[in-house]
Short mmCIF file of C-alpha atoms and ligand atoms in Angstrom, two decimals:
data_model
loop_
_atom_site.label_atom_id
_atom_site.label_comp_id
_atom_site.label_asym_id
_atom_site.label_seq_id
_atom_site.Cartn_x
_atom_site.Cartn_y
_atom_site.Cartn_z
CA MET A 1 148.17 76.02 90.46
CA THR A 2 144.95 76.99 92.10
CA ARG A 3 143.43 74.89 94.62
CA LYS A 4 139.72 75.38 94.56
CA PHE A 5 137.31 75.76 97.52
CA ASN A 6 135.55 72.10 97.28
CA PHE A 7 132.34 71.34 98.77
CA SER A 8 131.64 67.87 97.48
CA ALA A 9 129.65 65.72 99.50
CA GLY A 10 131.83 62.63 98.79
CA PRO A 11 134.45 61.99 97.34
CA ALA A 12 135.20 65.10 99.54
CA ALA A 13 137.87 67.66 100.40
CA LEU A 14 140.96 66.61 101.69
CA PRO A 15 143.48 68.46 103.87
CA GLU A 16 145.91 70.15 101.61
CA GLU A 17 148.97 69.45 104.10
CA VAL A 18 148.16 65.74 103.38
CA LEU A 19 147.98 65.80 99.87
CA LEU A 20 151.35 67.67 100.02
CA GLN A 21 152.93 64.94 102.04
CA ALA A 22 151.56 61.73 100.21
CA GLN A 23 152.81 63.99 96.83
CA GLN A 24 156.53 64.25 98.42
CA GLU A 25 156.79 60.78 99.70
CA LEU A 26 155.00 59.42 96.38
CA LEU A 27 157.99 57.92 94.75
CA ASP A 28 160.10 57.26 97.69
CA TRP A 29 158.45 56.47 100.97
CA GLN A 30 160.64 57.20 104.06
CA GLY A 31 163.81 56.39 102.30
CA THR A 32 162.80 52.86 100.96
CA GLY A 33 162.92 53.68 97.41
CA LEU A 34 159.37 52.44 96.93
CA SER A 35 155.91 53.89 97.02
CA ILE A 36 153.96 52.97 99.78
CA MET A 37 151.41 51.88 96.96
CA GLU A 38 154.07 49.52 95.67
CA MET A 39 154.52 47.41 98.76
CA SER A 40 153.27 44.29 100.20
CA HIS A 41 150.65 44.68 102.89
CA ARG A 42 152.52 42.35 104.87
CA SER A 43 156.08 44.10 104.55
CA ASP A 44 156.96 45.52 107.91
CA GLU A 45 156.95 49.17 106.69
CA PHE A 46 153.32 48.77 105.39
CA VAL A 47 152.35 46.97 108.73
CA ALA A 48 153.76 49.86 110.73
CA VAL A 49 151.91 52.30 108.70
CA ALA A 50 148.57 50.39 109.10
CA GLU A 51 148.82 49.95 112.88
CA GLN A 52 149.88 53.45 113.67
CA ALA A 53 146.51 54.96 111.86
CA GLU A 54 144.64 52.54 113.90
CA ARG A 55 145.99 53.64 116.91
CA ASP A 56 145.35 57.35 115.91
CA LEU A 57 141.81 56.55 115.00
CA ARG A 58 141.47 54.36 118.38
CA GLU A 59 143.05 57.62 120.22
CA LEU A 60 141.06 60.21 118.38
CA MET A 61 137.46 58.48 119.33
CA GLN A 62 138.57 57.09 122.28
CA ILE A 63 137.60 53.81 121.05
CA PRO A 64 137.61 50.79 124.05
CA GLU A 65 139.72 48.30 123.81
CA GLN A 66 136.83 45.81 123.43
CA TYR A 67 136.25 46.90 120.09
CA GLN A 68 137.78 45.66 116.95
CA VAL A 69 138.68 48.49 114.45
CA LEU A 70 138.22 47.15 110.18
CA PHE A 71 139.87 48.59 107.39
CA LEU A 72 137.87 47.24 104.42
CA GLN A 73 136.80 47.83 101.06
CA GLY A 74 133.01 47.74 99.34
CA GLY A 75 132.08 51.05 100.68
CA ALA A 76 129.32 51.75 103.21
CA SER A 77 126.63 50.14 100.75
CA SER A 78 128.14 46.44 101.48
CA GLN A 79 127.47 47.54 105.41
CA PHE A 80 124.06 47.51 104.59
CA ALA A 81 124.11 43.65 103.97
CA MET A 82 127.16 42.81 106.23
CA VAL A 83 125.52 44.08 109.29
CA PRO A 84 122.39 41.78 109.22
CA MET A 85 124.65 38.88 108.10
CA ASN A 86 126.53 39.21 111.18
CA LEU A 87 124.43 41.13 113.56
CA LEU A 88 121.10 39.36 113.65
CA ARG A 89 122.85 36.12 115.72
CA GLY A 90 119.97 33.85 114.97
CA ASN A 91 117.01 36.34 115.61
CA GLY A 92 114.56 37.27 112.67
CA ARG A 93 114.08 40.72 113.33
CA ALA A 94 115.88 44.20 113.20
CA ASP A 95 115.04 47.73 114.16
CA TYR A 96 115.64 50.69 111.60
CA ILE A 97 115.10 54.41 111.81
CA ASN A 98 113.90 55.75 108.53
CA THR A 99 115.56 59.62 108.26
CA GLY A 100 116.26 59.45 104.54
CA ILE A 101 117.73 57.98 101.21
CA TRP A 102 120.61 56.37 103.23
CA SER A 103 118.54 54.71 105.73
CA LYS A 104 116.33 53.52 103.24
CA LYS A 105 118.62 51.79 101.20
CA ALA A 106 120.06 50.09 104.67
CA ILE A 107 116.45 48.86 104.84
CA ALA A 108 115.87 47.66 101.60
CA GLU A 109 119.20 45.68 101.83
CA ALA A 110 118.35 44.32 105.42
CA LYS A 111 115.03 42.96 104.12
CA HIS A 112 116.90 40.14 102.12
CA TYR A 113 117.93 38.72 105.54
CA CYS A 114 115.24 39.20 107.56
CA ASP A 115 111.91 40.85 108.95
CA VAL A 116 112.45 44.85 109.19
CA ASN A 117 110.74 46.85 111.69
CA VAL A 118 110.68 50.87 110.80
CA VAL A 119 110.54 51.77 114.44
CA ALA A 120 110.05 55.45 113.06
CA SER A 121 110.25 57.33 109.70
CA THR A 122 110.17 60.89 108.76
CA GLU A 123 109.08 60.11 105.27
CA SER A 124 105.86 62.07 106.06
CA ASN A 125 107.71 65.50 106.54
CA ASN A 126 109.80 64.95 103.42
CA PHE A 127 112.84 63.90 105.80
CA THR A 128 113.20 67.02 107.02
CA SER A 129 113.74 66.17 110.58
CA ALA A 130 114.88 63.12 112.49
CA PRO A 131 112.27 61.46 115.30
CA SER A 132 112.54 61.85 119.11
CA GLN A 133 113.32 58.72 121.59
CA ASN A 134 109.66 58.68 122.59
CA GLU A 135 108.61 58.39 118.86
CA LEU A 136 110.66 54.90 118.45
CA ARG A 137 108.55 52.10 118.58
CA LEU A 138 111.04 49.25 119.16
CA SER A 139 110.50 45.90 118.68
CA ASP A 140 110.68 43.36 121.91
CA ASP A 141 113.01 40.82 119.84
CA ALA A 142 114.91 42.84 117.58
CA ALA A 143 118.80 41.92 117.04
CA TYR A 144 119.67 45.56 116.78
CA LEU A 145 118.68 48.87 116.35
CA HIS A 146 120.14 50.61 113.17
CA TYR A 147 119.90 54.32 112.12
CA THR A 148 122.04 56.92 109.96
CA THR A 149 123.41 59.54 112.25
CA ASN A 150 123.60 62.13 109.46
CA GLU A 151 121.69 61.88 106.18
CA THR A 152 124.31 63.37 103.49
CA ILE A 153 121.46 64.14 100.88
CA GLY A 154 118.76 65.77 103.37
CA GLY A 155 121.12 67.13 105.44
CA VAL A 156 119.64 65.80 108.67
CA GLU A 157 121.61 64.93 111.50
CA PHE A 158 120.56 63.12 115.20
CA ASP A 159 121.01 65.58 118.04
CA TYR A 160 121.15 62.81 120.54
CA ILE A 161 122.16 58.91 120.46
CA PRO A 162 119.01 56.69 120.36
CA ASP A 163 118.45 54.14 123.53
CA ALA A 164 118.27 50.89 122.00
CA ALA A 165 116.78 49.12 125.05
CA GLY A 166 119.82 47.06 125.20
CA ARG A 167 120.02 45.85 122.27
CA PRO A 168 123.41 46.67 120.13
CA LEU A 169 122.64 50.11 118.50
CA VAL A 170 124.11 50.12 115.25
CA ALA A 171 125.21 53.59 112.96
CA ASP A 172 125.89 54.59 109.74
CA MET A 173 128.19 57.28 110.11
CA SER A 174 129.77 57.75 107.18
CA SER A 175 129.26 61.25 106.66
CA ASP A 176 129.94 62.31 110.41
CA ILE A 177 132.15 60.17 111.57
CA LEU A 178 135.31 62.24 113.21
CA ALA A 179 132.96 65.71 113.09
CA LYS A 180 132.54 65.74 116.63
CA PRO A 181 132.81 63.94 119.63
CA ILE A 182 130.89 60.71 120.25
CA LYS A 183 130.64 58.06 123.06
CA VAL A 184 131.27 54.98 121.10
CA ASP A 185 130.47 52.70 123.97
CA ARG A 186 127.09 53.73 123.44
CA PHE A 187 127.22 51.43 120.23
CA GLY A 188 127.64 47.87 119.16
CA LEU A 189 128.75 48.81 115.54
CA ILE A 190 129.63 51.85 113.68
CA TYR A 191 130.47 51.73 109.85
CA ALA A 192 131.86 54.87 107.50
CA GLY A 193 132.87 54.98 103.71
CA ALA A 194 136.33 56.96 103.93
CA GLN A 195 135.70 59.47 101.06
CA LYS A 196 134.14 62.03 103.33
CA ASN A 197 135.98 62.55 106.78
CA ILE A 198 138.43 59.56 106.75
CA GLY A 199 140.52 59.59 103.37
CA PRO A 200 139.97 58.28 99.79
CA ALA A 201 137.09 56.26 98.70
CA GLY A 202 137.98 52.68 98.61
CA LEU A 203 138.08 52.27 102.08
CA THR A 204 135.42 51.52 104.87
CA VAL A 205 135.84 51.80 108.70
CA VAL A 206 134.03 49.41 111.10
CA ILE A 207 134.29 49.55 114.73
CA VAL A 208 132.29 46.69 116.27
CA ARG A 209 132.25 45.32 119.77
CA ASP A 210 133.94 41.70 120.34
CA ASP A 211 131.10 40.29 121.58
CA LEU A 212 129.21 40.73 118.35
CA LEU A 213 131.44 38.64 116.46
CA GLY A 214 131.54 34.95 115.20
CA ASN A 215 127.94 34.29 114.41
CA THR A 216 126.93 35.04 111.01
CA LEU A 217 124.07 34.05 108.91
CA PRO A 218 124.34 30.39 107.11
CA GLY A 219 125.76 31.06 103.64
CA THR A 220 127.39 34.53 104.69
CA PRO A 221 130.44 34.99 102.02
CA SER A 222 133.63 34.56 104.35
CA MET A 223 134.74 37.99 103.06
CA TYR A 224 131.31 39.40 104.66
CA ASP A 225 132.43 38.17 108.16
CA TYR A 226 133.70 40.70 110.39
CA LYS A 227 135.15 37.68 112.85
CA LEU A 228 137.57 36.84 109.82
CA HIS A 229 138.97 40.16 109.07
CA ALA A 230 138.81 40.86 113.03
CA ASP A 231 141.05 37.49 113.39
CA ALA A 232 143.18 38.54 110.41
CA GLY A 233 144.18 42.24 111.24
CA SER A 234 141.91 43.22 108.33
CA MET A 235 144.57 41.53 105.98
CA ASN A 236 142.77 38.22 105.33
CA ASN A 237 142.92 39.37 101.67
CA THR A 238 144.83 42.54 100.03
CA PRO A 239 143.67 45.57 102.03
CA PRO A 240 143.12 49.20 100.19
CA THR A 241 146.60 49.81 101.44
CA PHE A 242 147.18 53.36 99.63
CA GLY A 243 143.48 54.64 101.31
CA TRP A 244 144.49 53.32 104.64
CA TYR A 245 148.02 55.35 104.49
CA LEU A 246 146.26 58.04 103.54
CA ALA A 247 143.29 57.65 106.33
CA GLY A 248 146.41 57.14 108.46
CA LEU A 249 147.99 60.78 107.47
CA VAL A 250 144.35 62.59 107.58
CA PHE A 251 144.30 61.15 111.35
CA GLN A 252 147.57 62.59 111.85
CA TRP A 253 146.36 65.92 110.41
CA LEU A 254 143.37 65.66 112.73
CA LYS A 255 145.48 65.23 115.95
CA ASN A 256 147.53 68.23 114.91
CA GLN A 257 144.09 70.44 114.72
CA GLY A 258 143.49 69.53 118.39
CA GLY A 259 141.87 66.41 117.65
CA VAL A 260 137.60 65.45 117.67
CA GLU A 261 136.74 68.16 120.16
CA ALA A 262 138.42 70.85 118.82
CA ILE A 263 137.46 70.31 115.00
CA GLY A 264 133.78 69.85 116.62
CA GLN A 265 134.03 73.33 117.61
CA VAL A 266 135.37 74.71 114.23
CA ASN A 267 132.58 72.39 112.43
CA HIS A 268 129.55 73.96 114.38
CA ARG A 269 130.72 77.35 114.00
CA LYS A 270 131.22 76.80 110.10
CA ALA A 271 127.92 75.43 109.89
CA ALA A 272 126.19 78.01 112.31
CA LYS A 273 127.23 81.08 110.08
CA LEU A 274 126.34 79.05 106.81
CA TYR A 275 122.59 78.69 108.59
CA ALA A 276 122.59 82.16 109.57
CA ALA A 277 123.31 83.42 106.52
CA ILE A 278 120.87 80.99 104.95
CA ASP A 279 118.04 82.46 107.49
CA GLY A 280 118.89 85.73 107.24
CA SER A 281 118.50 85.84 103.03
CA GLY A 282 115.57 87.02 100.93
CA ILE A 283 116.27 84.03 98.60
CA TYR A 284 117.65 81.08 100.14
CA ALA A 285 115.82 78.42 102.30
CA ASN A 286 116.90 75.28 104.32
CA PRO A 287 113.76 73.01 105.13
CA VAL A 288 115.44 70.95 108.19
CA ALA A 289 114.24 71.53 111.65
CA LYS A 290 116.76 73.45 113.47
CA ALA A 291 117.70 70.99 116.24
CA ASN A 292 118.38 68.39 113.26
CA ARG A 293 120.62 70.67 110.79
CA SER A 294 123.48 68.81 109.88
CA ILE A 295 127.03 70.25 110.57
CA MET A 296 128.38 68.39 107.39
CA ASN A 297 125.83 68.78 104.61
CA VAL A 298 123.90 71.96 104.14
CA PRO A 299 121.45 71.67 101.24
CA PHE A 300 119.56 74.95 100.46
CA THR A 301 117.39 76.24 97.74
CA LEU A 302 116.72 79.47 95.90
CA ALA A 303 113.48 81.15 95.79
CA ASP A 304 113.36 80.90 91.84
CA SER A 305 114.80 77.64 90.61
CA ARG A 306 115.24 78.90 87.35
CA LEU A 307 118.47 80.77 88.84
CA ASP A 308 120.01 77.33 90.18
CA GLN A 309 122.30 77.06 87.11
CA VAL A 310 123.38 80.64 86.98
CA PHE A 311 124.17 80.25 90.73
CA LEU A 312 126.14 77.22 90.19
CA ARG A 313 128.06 78.64 87.05
CA GLU A 314 129.13 81.85 89.17
CA ALA A 315 130.03 79.63 91.84
CA GLU A 316 132.45 78.14 90.02
CA GLU A 317 133.81 81.22 88.69
CA ALA A 318 134.62 82.27 92.06
CA ASN A 319 136.54 78.91 92.81
CA LEU A 320 133.56 77.44 94.80
CA MET A 321 133.06 73.88 93.57
CA ASN A 322 130.66 71.25 93.91
CA LEU A 323 127.86 73.00 94.94
CA GLN A 324 124.90 71.30 93.30
CA GLY A 325 122.58 69.24 95.52
CA HIS A 326 122.14 65.35 94.98
CA ARG A 327 120.62 64.54 91.77
CA SER A 328 117.29 62.89 93.64
CA VAL A 329 116.52 66.58 95.55
CA GLY A 330 118.12 69.25 93.34
CA GLY A 331 118.88 72.64 94.60
CA MET A 332 122.09 72.78 96.37
CA ARG A 333 124.37 71.47 98.99
CA ALA A 334 127.70 72.98 100.72
CA SER A 335 129.41 69.86 102.26
CA LEU A 336 131.53 71.31 105.19
CA TYR A 337 133.59 68.23 106.36
CA ASN A 338 136.56 68.55 108.74
CA ALA A 339 139.02 69.47 105.63
CA VAL A 340 136.81 72.53 104.28
CA PRO A 341 138.35 75.21 105.79
CA GLU A 342 136.52 78.01 107.45
CA GLN A 343 137.59 80.60 104.85
CA ALA A 344 135.75 78.21 102.28
CA VAL A 345 132.90 78.91 104.29
CA ASP A 346 133.40 82.64 104.75
CA ALA A 347 133.92 82.66 100.54
CA LEU A 348 130.60 80.90 99.97
CA ILE A 349 128.86 83.08 102.46
CA SER A 350 129.87 86.25 100.89
CA PHE A 351 129.27 84.79 97.35
CA MET A 352 125.81 84.19 98.44
CA ALA A 353 125.30 87.83 99.72
CA ASP A 354 126.34 89.06 96.43
CA PHE A 355 124.56 86.96 94.63
CA GLU A 356 121.37 87.78 96.18
CA ARG A 357 122.18 91.61 95.51
CA ARG A 358 122.71 90.95 92.07
CA HIS A 359 119.62 88.64 91.58
CA GLY A 360 117.38 89.03 94.55
N1 PMP B 1 125.46 56.00 103.80
C1 PMP B 1 125.82 57.48 103.86
C2 PMP B 1 125.40 58.05 104.82
C3 PMP B 1 126.48 57.95 102.40
O1 PMP B 1 126.32 59.58 102.59
C4 PMP B 1 126.78 57.16 101.53
C5 PMP B 1 127.45 57.83 100.45
N2 PMP B 1 127.12 59.15 100.00
C6 PMP B 1 126.57 55.79 101.45
C7 PMP B 1 126.30 55.32 102.74
C8 PMP B 1 127.20 54.58 100.44
O2 PMP B 1 128.57 54.55 101.06
P1 PMP B 1 129.44 54.10 99.79
O3 PMP B 1 129.21 54.96 98.63
O4 PMP B 1 130.66 53.92 100.20
O5 PMP B 1 128.88 52.66 99.32
#
């Protein structure tokens, strides 16, 4: 068996150690004679796994006590609706920053529930930067400010945490949660689909400040009410138990790597060397403003797009998988999440140099 280098944007690479542990205990979880997948979510065994995962995530992100951590289903896309349903709290307007395709989807969904004020948009430069703080035209009466910390498709990452002028700040952190240290207390709510830096698809993590709970829009389905999930320890109904367990293994793995600070340094180094290789080449290009280049998702183009398919085929022959850019933008994209080892990036860089020598 050959494990290949996986640059997928998501579902994405998982740490090999985690997959091996899951494999080892798949049929018999810790001497119980059952798979963790076969256990009741209310069993002592599973509750212990679930609570440990939450404790580890709290430790990794230094989540203050007054925040709830929820383990939900529905993907980040469900949060596009859950956020306005829960956080409008009687207000008719919300502020959104538009930095790309995922921001736009969040905005489109929020428009079903309130007036959306787009406080800044980088659409005019084809989403190749993030706006600066003084470009944000905040409304006086917005219930919250929403932004996407890292645009997975465009490869645009904020290099600062916006100041929401006293309103709750809401972040879609799907593609850069746990990639580097962040100050959770700057946020009212953080959400992330698991399938990039947390675990398998099917689990969505929400971190929300207590005081924002309990005032939903009339007609909100109970399954879309954060308070219901918070009060029930995310076990109002059957949670995605296997994803939650696997996320717990990933959190333990991350702690063994030295935590978010340590992996953040590795992530910066991995991304910096790939961008340097792109900038130093004669045939590769990345259009994003340097300060906003994502450390997680690195899109790049070839000078001659007729070579795209050749590049992808030869990359696969070199065991470098899933480098095709998003279908909406084309080109290439290398996602460098926590579980993508530095050797994978080194292998990609030497492949790219070799490809340029042969085809450039
Ligand atoms: N937001 C961002 C930033 C994403 O990258 C994605 C998925 N790629 C989503 C939201 C949607 O997530 P899901 O597929 O879990 O609904």
